[in-house]
Tab-separated table of C-alpha atoms in Angstrom:
chain	number	residue	atom	x	y	z
A	23	MET	CA	-23.514	21.570	-20.249
A	24	SER	CA	-22.628	23.652	-17.478
A	25	THR	CA	-19.685	22.802	-15.367
A	26	SER	CA	-21.677	21.729	-12.120
A	27	GLU	CA	-23.370	19.521	-14.558
A	28	LEU	CA	-21.183	18.274	-15.590
A	29	ALA	CA	-19.307	16.602	-12.478
A	30	PRO	CA	-22.092	14.931	-11.491
A	31	ALA	CA	-22.201	13.202	-15.111
A	32	LEU	CA	-18.795	12.281	-15.124
A	33	ALA	CA	-19.318	10.768	-11.454
A	34	ARG	CA	-22.024	8.858	-13.306
A	35	GLU	CA	-19.568	7.635	-15.796
A	36	GLU	CA	-17.137	6.091	-13.684
A	37	ALA	CA	-19.690	4.663	-11.596
A	38	ALA	CA	-20.792	2.862	-14.989
A	39	ASP	CA	-17.163	1.966	-15.818
A	40	PRO	CA	-17.174	-2.018	-14.206
A	41	PHE	CA	-14.163	-4.218	-15.190
A	42	THR	CA	-14.935	-8.014	-15.351
A	43	ILE	CA	-13.082	-10.788	-14.217
A	44	ALA	CA	-14.145	-14.410	-15.357
A	45	GLY	CA	-17.586	-13.286	-16.240
A	46	GLU	CA	-18.022	-11.531	-12.394
A	47	THR	CA	-18.283	-7.378	-12.786
A	48	PHE	CA	-16.993	-5.423	-10.387
A	49	THR	CA	-17.862	-1.644	-10.183
A	50	SER	CA	-15.269	-1.263	-7.367
A	51	ARG	CA	-11.494	-1.293	-9.001
A	52	LEU	CA	-10.078	-1.461	-5.461
A	53	LEU	CA	-9.580	-5.091	-4.043
A	54	LEU	CA	-8.202	-5.431	-0.498
A	55	GLY	CA	-6.196	-7.691	1.287
A	56	THR	CA	-7.116	-8.351	5.235
A	57	GLY	CA	-3.732	-9.092	6.197
A	58	GLY	CA	-2.308	-6.711	9.151
A	59	VAL	CA	-5.591	-5.667	10.291
A	60	PRO	CA	-5.580	-4.884	14.046
A	61	SER	CA	-9.112	-5.430	14.826
A	62	LEU	CA	-12.529	-6.900	13.576
A	63	GLU	CA	-13.560	-2.972	13.849
A	64	THR	CA	-11.225	-1.693	12.010
A	65	LEU	CA	-11.480	-4.313	9.607
A	66	GLU	CA	-15.446	-3.429	8.776
A	67	ALA	CA	-14.462	0.354	8.843
A	68	ALA	CA	-12.007	0.216	6.574
A	69	VAL	CA	-13.686	-2.238	4.030
A	70	ARG	CA	-16.838	-0.037	3.953
A	71	ALA	CA	-14.725	3.100	3.683
A	72	SER	CA	-12.990	1.314	0.480
A	73	GLY	CA	-16.052	0.499	-1.517
A	74	THR	CA	-14.801	-2.743	-2.242
A	75	GLN	CA	-16.607	-5.896	-3.782
A	76	LEU	CA	-13.336	-8.548	-3.596
A	77	VAL	CA	-11.140	-9.018	-0.211
A	78	THR	CA	-8.268	-11.604	-0.078
A	79	VAL	CA	-8.575	-14.249	2.943
A	80	ALA	CA	-6.159	-16.972	3.592
A	81	LEU	CA	-5.565	-20.458	5.169
A	82	ARG	CA	-3.968	-21.629	8.202
A	83	ARG	CA	-4.116	-24.574	10.695
A	84	VAL	CA	-7.601	-23.900	12.626
A	85	GLU	CA	-5.359	-23.049	15.711
A	86	ALA	CA	-3.460	-20.479	14.399
A	87	SER	CA	-6.518	-18.728	12.284
A	88	SER	CA	-8.551	-16.144	13.098
A	89	SER	CA	-11.657	-16.388	15.043
A	90	ALA	CA	-14.848	-17.149	12.815
A	91	SER	CA	-16.362	-13.973	13.755
A	92	MET	CA	-13.766	-12.633	10.490
A	93	LEU	CA	-16.035	-13.885	8.022
A	94	GLU	CA	-18.941	-13.006	9.637
A	95	VAL	CA	-17.893	-9.279	9.349
A	96	LEU	CA	-16.683	-10.126	5.704
A	97	ASP	CA	-20.138	-11.310	4.856
A	98	ARG	CA	-21.951	-8.428	6.164
A	99	CYS	CA	-20.181	-6.235	4.054
A	100	GLY	CA	-21.400	-8.140	1.200
A	101	VAL	CA	-17.696	-8.813	-0.023
A	102	ARG	CA	-16.750	-11.798	-2.507
A	103	LEU	CA	-14.256	-13.654	-0.931
A	104	LEU	CA	-10.968	-14.291	-2.517
A	105	PRO	CA	-8.936	-17.020	-0.855
A	106	ASN	CA	-4.831	-16.820	-1.487
A	107	THR	CA	-2.138	-19.171	-1.422
A	108	ALA	CA	0.254	-17.089	0.622
A	109	GLY	CA	3.184	-18.609	2.049
A	110	CYS	CA	3.077	-21.719	-0.648
A	111	ARG	CA	6.529	-22.015	-2.005
A	112	THR	CA	6.460	-25.201	-4.826
A	113	ALA	CA	3.357	-25.759	-7.221
A	114	ARG	CA	2.708	-28.782	-5.502
A	115	GLU	CA	2.059	-26.892	-1.940
A	116	ALA	CA	-0.032	-23.674	-3.917
A	117	VAL	CA	-2.201	-26.110	-6.039
A	118	LEU	CA	-3.603	-28.360	-2.837
A	119	THR	CA	-4.012	-24.962	-0.826
A	120	ALA	CA	-6.091	-23.347	-3.805
A	121	ARG	CA	-7.887	-27.549	-3.498
A	122	LEU	CA	-8.348	-26.968	0.247
A	123	ALA	CA	-9.250	-23.116	-0.346
A	124	ARG	CA	-12.320	-24.049	-2.612
A	125	GLU	CA	-13.462	-26.765	-0.270
A	126	ALA	CA	-13.237	-23.866	2.775
A	127	PHE	CA	-14.807	-21.302	0.849
A	128	GLY	CA	-17.044	-22.816	-1.770
A	129	THR	CA	-15.357	-20.957	-4.371
A	130	SER	CA	-13.064	-21.621	-7.445
A	131	TRP	CA	-11.430	-18.335	-7.668
A	132	VAL	CA	-7.803	-17.793	-5.616
A	133	LYS	CA	-5.195	-15.383	-5.793
A	134	LEU	CA	-2.366	-17.600	-7.019
A	135	GLU	CA	0.713	-16.303	-5.145
A	136	VAL	CA	4.392	-18.582	-5.133
A	137	ILE	CA	7.081	-16.978	-3.461
A	138	GLY	CA	10.532	-17.724	-3.630
A	139	ASP	CA	11.894	-17.204	-0.521
A	140	GLU	CA	10.566	-15.213	2.561
A	141	HIS	CA	12.695	-12.824	2.333
A	142	THR	CA	11.548	-10.650	-0.327
A	143	LEU	CA	8.684	-12.757	-0.928
A	144	LEU	CA	9.110	-12.483	-4.898
A	145	PRO	CA	7.251	-14.770	-6.892
A	146	ASP	CA	9.013	-17.987	-8.289
A	147	ALA	CA	8.343	-17.487	-11.982
A	148	VAL	CA	8.745	-20.978	-12.593
A	149	GLU	CA	6.624	-22.581	-10.231
A	150	LEU	CA	3.933	-20.009	-10.365
A	151	LEU	CA	3.362	-20.724	-13.951
A	152	ASP	CA	3.414	-24.460	-13.290
A	153	ALA	CA	0.610	-24.033	-10.384
A	154	ALA	CA	-1.143	-21.686	-12.961
A	155	GLU	CA	-1.575	-24.289	-15.703
A	156	GLN	CA	-2.262	-27.179	-12.964
A	157	LEU	CA	-5.070	-24.866	-11.579
A	158	VAL	CA	-6.607	-23.548	-14.820
A	159	ALA	CA	-6.489	-27.382	-15.851
A	160	ASP	CA	-8.617	-28.328	-12.660
A	161	GLY	CA	-11.310	-25.357	-13.215
A	162	SER	CA	-9.680	-22.827	-11.116
A	163	THR	CA	-10.290	-18.886	-11.725
A	164	VAL	CA	-6.870	-17.886	-11.266
A	165	LEU	CA	-5.920	-14.402	-10.126
A	166	ALA	CA	-1.894	-14.894	-10.326
A	167	TYR	CA	0.354	-12.611	-8.672
A	168	THR	CA	3.218	-12.059	-10.139
A	169	THR	CA	6.427	-10.152	-10.947
A	170	ASP	CA	6.721	-7.238	-13.393
A	171	ASP	CA	7.520	-9.042	-16.056
A	172	PRO	CA	5.841	-8.539	-19.699
A	173	ILE	CA	6.863	-12.014	-20.754
A	174	LEU	CA	5.649	-13.726	-17.783
A	175	GLY	CA	2.961	-11.943	-17.841
A	176	ARG	CA	1.650	-12.735	-21.324
A	177	ARG	CA	2.647	-16.630	-20.532
A	178	LEU	CA	0.103	-16.602	-17.517
A	179	ALA	CA	-2.366	-15.119	-19.430
A	180	ASP	CA	-1.984	-17.598	-22.159
A	181	ALA	CA	-1.854	-20.368	-19.604
A	182	GLY	CA	-5.363	-19.213	-19.110
A	183	CYS	CA	-5.132	-17.242	-15.909
A	184	ALA	CA	-8.462	-14.914	-15.145
A	185	ALA	CA	-6.334	-12.058	-14.338
A	186	VAL	CA	-2.779	-11.106	-13.706
A	187	MET	CA	-1.562	-9.017	-10.804
A	188	PRO	CA	2.190	-7.643	-11.242
A	189	LEU	CA	3.979	-6.471	-8.342
A	190	GLY	CA	4.798	-2.966	-8.043
A	191	SER	CA	7.393	-3.425	-5.501
A	192	PRO	CA	7.783	-6.107	-3.042
A	193	ILE	CA	4.543	-7.165	-0.140
A	194	GLY	CA	4.217	-4.898	2.535
A	195	SER	CA	7.399	-2.571	1.654
A	196	GLY	CA	5.325	0.205	0.480
A	197	LEU	CA	7.929	1.118	-2.233
A	198	GLY	CA	5.474	1.807	-4.612
A	199	ILE	CA	5.581	0.954	-8.786
A	200	ARG	CA	9.160	0.866	-9.144
A	201	ASN	CA	9.299	0.041	-12.976
A	202	PRO	CA	6.441	1.866	-14.327
A	203	HIS	CA	7.513	0.566	-17.833
A	204	ASN	CA	7.533	-2.610	-17.101
A	205	ILE	CA	3.622	-2.443	-15.577
A	206	ALA	CA	2.487	-0.664	-18.737
A	207	LEU	CA	4.196	-2.759	-21.340
A	208	LEU	CA	2.483	-6.241	-19.229
A	209	ARG	CA	-0.987	-4.376	-19.546
A	210	GLU	CA	-0.218	-3.702	-23.534
A	211	GLY	CA	0.733	-7.514	-24.003
A	212	VAL	CA	-2.260	-9.472	-22.024
A	213	ASP	CA	-5.863	-9.263	-22.847
A	214	VAL	CA	-7.066	-10.466	-19.276
A	215	PRO	CA	-7.486	-7.700	-16.849
A	216	VAL	CA	-4.068	-6.609	-14.902
A	217	VAL	CA	-4.351	-5.591	-11.102
A	218	LEU	CA	-1.141	-4.096	-9.527
A	219	ASP	CA	-0.724	-6.136	-6.371
A	220	ALA	CA	1.625	-5.479	-3.734
A	221	GLY	CA	3.993	-2.699	-2.926
A	222	ILE	CA	1.435	-0.043	-2.884
A	223	GLY	CA	2.540	2.659	0.135
A	224	THR	CA	0.242	5.395	-0.256
A	225	ALA	CA	-2.655	6.753	-2.584
A	226	SER	CA	-0.718	8.502	-5.091
A	227	ASP	CA	0.656	4.905	-5.766
A	228	ALA	CA	-2.682	3.190	-6.294
A	229	ALA	CA	-3.579	6.270	-8.998
A	230	LEU	CA	-0.339	5.925	-11.037
A	231	ALA	CA	-1.331	2.131	-10.857
A	232	MET	CA	-4.095	2.942	-12.721
A	233	GLU	CA	-2.822	5.984	-14.709
A	234	LEU	CA	-0.435	3.123	-16.288
A	235	GLY	CA	-3.615	1.431	-17.357
A	236	CYS	CA	-4.262	-1.261	-14.946
A	237	ASP	CA	-7.896	-2.564	-14.522
A	238	ALA	CA	-7.590	-2.554	-10.955
A	239	VAL	CA	-5.236	-2.240	-7.593
A	240	LEU	CA	-5.147	-4.874	-4.939
A	241	LEU	CA	-3.411	-3.443	-1.670
A	242	ALA	CA	-3.412	-4.845	1.945
A	243	SER	CA	-1.098	-2.989	4.323
A	244	ALA	CA	-1.225	0.028	2.981
A	245	VAL	CA	-4.793	0.415	4.370
A	246	THR	CA	-4.469	-2.133	7.748
A	247	ARG	CA	-0.930	-0.743	8.744
A	248	ALA	CA	-1.913	2.956	8.497
A	249	ARG	CA	-2.153	4.852	11.160
A	250	ASP	CA	-5.917	5.444	10.133
A	251	PRO	CA	-7.181	2.527	8.160
A	252	GLU	CA	-10.713	3.528	7.454
A	253	ARG	CA	-9.199	6.657	6.480
A	254	MET	CA	-6.396	5.457	4.131
A	255	ALA	CA	-9.270	3.214	2.646
A	256	LEU	CA	-10.872	6.085	1.549
A	257	ALA	CA	-8.013	7.613	0.397
A	258	MET	CA	-7.169	4.801	-2.014
A	259	ARG	CA	-10.740	4.582	-3.134
A	260	GLN	CA	-10.900	8.069	-4.678
A	261	ALA	CA	-6.887	7.341	-5.474
A	262	VAL	CA	-8.070	4.665	-8.102
A	263	GLU	CA	-11.091	6.940	-9.134
A	264	GLY	CA	-9.006	9.890	-9.797
A	265	GLY	CA	-5.995	7.184	-11.567
A	266	ARG	CA	-8.678	5.606	-13.492
A	267	LEU	CA	-10.422	8.581	-14.877
A	268	ALA	CA	-7.214	10.205	-15.989
A	269	LYS	CA	-6.394	7.596	-17.685
A	270	LEU	CA	-9.831	7.591	-19.477
A	271	ALA	CA	-9.366	11.454	-19.845
A	272	GLY	CA	-5.865	10.817	-21.237
A	273	ARG	CA	-3.226	13.114	-20.204
A	274	ILE	CA	-1.341	15.522	-21.870
A	275	PRO	CA	2.195	14.681	-23.464
A	276	ARG	CA	5.503	15.586	-21.263
A	277	ARG	CA	7.288	18.246	-22.895
A	278	TRP	CA	11.080	19.418	-22.313
A	279	HIS	CA	10.100	23.218	-22.847
A	280	ALA	CA	7.093	25.069	-21.238
A	281	GLU	CA	4.211	25.636	-23.614
A	282	ALA	CA	2.572	28.632	-22.453
A	283	SER	CA	-1.358	28.196	-21.654
A	284	THR	CA	-2.183	31.875	-21.721
A	285	SER	CA	-1.736	33.006	-25.361
A	286	PHE	CA	0.997	35.651	-26.027
A	287	GLU	CA	-1.361	37.448	-28.677
A	288	GLY	CA	-2.500	40.656	-27.777
A	289	LEU	CA	-0.143	40.596	-25.408
A	290	PRO	CA	0.436	44.504	-24.242
A	291	GLU	CA	3.992	46.634	-24.383
A	292	LEU	CA	4.266	47.789	-21.232
B	25	MET	CA	-4.170	-45.124	17.232
B	26	GLN	CA	-1.469	-42.006	16.870
B	27	ILE	CA	-2.046	-39.827	14.059
B	28	THR	CA	-0.509	-36.457	13.185
B	29	VAL	CA	-3.039	-33.418	13.263
B	30	ASN	CA	-1.579	-29.949	12.437
B	31	GLY	CA	1.961	-31.394	12.672
B	32	GLU	CA	1.487	-32.479	16.414
B	33	ASP	CA	1.297	-36.118	17.780
B	34	THR	CA	-2.573	-37.092	18.512
B	35	ALA	CA	-4.057	-40.062	20.020
B	36	LEU	CA	-7.653	-40.899	18.484
B	37	ALA	CA	-10.024	-44.002	18.989
B	38	GLU	CA	-9.347	-46.396	16.388
B	39	ASP	CA	-12.388	-46.019	14.557
B	40	ALA	CA	-12.188	-42.535	14.665
B	41	THR	CA	-13.332	-40.565	11.051
B	42	VAL	CA	-12.147	-37.130	9.728
B	43	ALA	CA	-15.488	-36.043	10.741
B	44	ASP	CA	-15.206	-36.871	14.420
B	45	LEU	CA	-11.750	-35.017	14.489
B	46	VAL	CA	-13.140	-32.141	12.613
B	47	ALA	CA	-15.829	-32.098	15.124
B	48	ALA	CA	-13.245	-32.028	17.670
B	49	ARG	CA	-10.529	-29.766	16.643
B	50	SER	CA	-12.729	-26.805	14.253
B	51	GLY	CA	-12.935	-24.279	17.304
B	52	GLY	CA	-16.067	-22.810	16.170
B	53	HIS	CA	-15.308	-22.357	12.584
B	54	ASP	CA	-17.667	-24.157	10.122
B	55	ARG	CA	-15.155	-22.888	6.851
B	56	VAL	CA	-13.049	-25.741	7.379
B	57	ALA	CA	-10.978	-27.814	4.809
B	58	VAL	CA	-9.074	-31.307	5.482
B	59	ALA	CA	-6.014	-32.698	4.066
B	60	LEU	CA	-5.095	-36.106	4.446
B	61	ASN	CA	-1.338	-37.704	3.694
B	62	GLY	CA	-1.316	-34.120	1.334
B	63	ASP	CA	-4.715	-34.828	-0.668
B	64	VAL	CA	-7.617	-32.920	0.057
B	65	VAL	CA	-10.931	-34.364	1.941
B	66	PRO	CA	-14.181	-33.088	0.151
B	67	ARG	CA	-16.450	-32.201	3.183
B	68	SER	CA	-19.071	-34.717	1.801
B	69	SER	CA	-16.505	-37.715	2.327
B	70	TRP	CA	-15.484	-36.596	6.187
B	71	PRO	CA	-18.068	-39.123	8.060
B	72	ASP	CA	-16.600	-41.877	5.814
B	73	THR	CA	-13.033	-41.514	6.094
B	74	ARG	CA	-11.596	-43.473	9.053
B	75	LEU	CA	-8.194	-42.793	9.990
B	76	SER	CA	-5.299	-45.111	9.880
B	77	PRO	CA	-2.372	-45.053	12.553
B	78	GLY	CA	0.442	-42.830	10.969
B	79	ASP	CA	-1.786	-40.722	9.328
B	80	THR	CA	-0.734	-36.928	8.740
B	81	LEU	CA	-3.700	-34.654	8.863
B	82	GLU	CA	-4.193	-30.870	8.407
B	83	VAL	CA	-7.090	-28.793	9.519
B	84	LEU	CA	-7.154	-25.330	8.125
B	85	ALA	CA	-9.405	-22.674	8.449
B	86	PRO	CA	-9.726	-18.992	7.542
B	87	THR	CA	-7.750	-15.943	8.412
B	88	ALA	CA	-6.615	-12.503	7.361
B	89	GLY	CA	-4.263	-12.663	4.302
B	90	GLY	CA	-3.006	-10.320	1.638
């Protein structure tokens, strides 16, 4: 097979490399959040450029909510909606919000988010696990936003979460993946999909998440608050695909010293 | 009667139901969810759920979010 035939073949392999959450198959490994989006036109352009099939949304008091046309845009794009429990501080609030989201959106899927404070927006491990157990018992498909703690990740998977979604760094910080070792350890420790969620700043962060073995990446601000959201959405799509291919291809080991790629055999004495 | 809707004191007719209130407050949203005194009221129960003085109601709709 010539090189020119190989590239399309690999592209097809990538296209046929779906992942599954709770029995639902997705060919795109990029999940997009809508938070921070400047306009509906930008949202539609970014969603289409990203190729995403799963998009997060939130619930707020009706007076403070977006216009109904946001959902029309998302429906038109053909994406599945993933309601979140953003802003909840206790298991009780998160469970109630998830049940309300089930009513509003007609889906049992929820991105479970229980934060400890508004300054760091870091997950509250105790409340999170409690909420996850209640919602799983309630029949919800729980995608749990969590810290990068491999043990907590395992506890969430053991509790029946459909996916575990560790942060790379705090929400909206754009600081990337602060502890790649933990992300790789968490990935090794659970059988459910792992989605890197939060902290992505630019395309290389998304590629790294995939190289570390994550099944997918969820990001919002990195696209919606970029200078050109549509272009950044495309960058993220390609970074996720590139990182996934690199993971499958198997990277070379890191070495302390150089290893020549050009043979020394037959080196002329000049 | 007086109840609290989304944090605001609100005057309603004595026989008002959740469905009446949603119709008045949903502002064009069709995917709305309602919590009454901390419990979900399923859409199918809205017409039959009468409100009582002092009730606390949250009427929620979709918005953008991560």
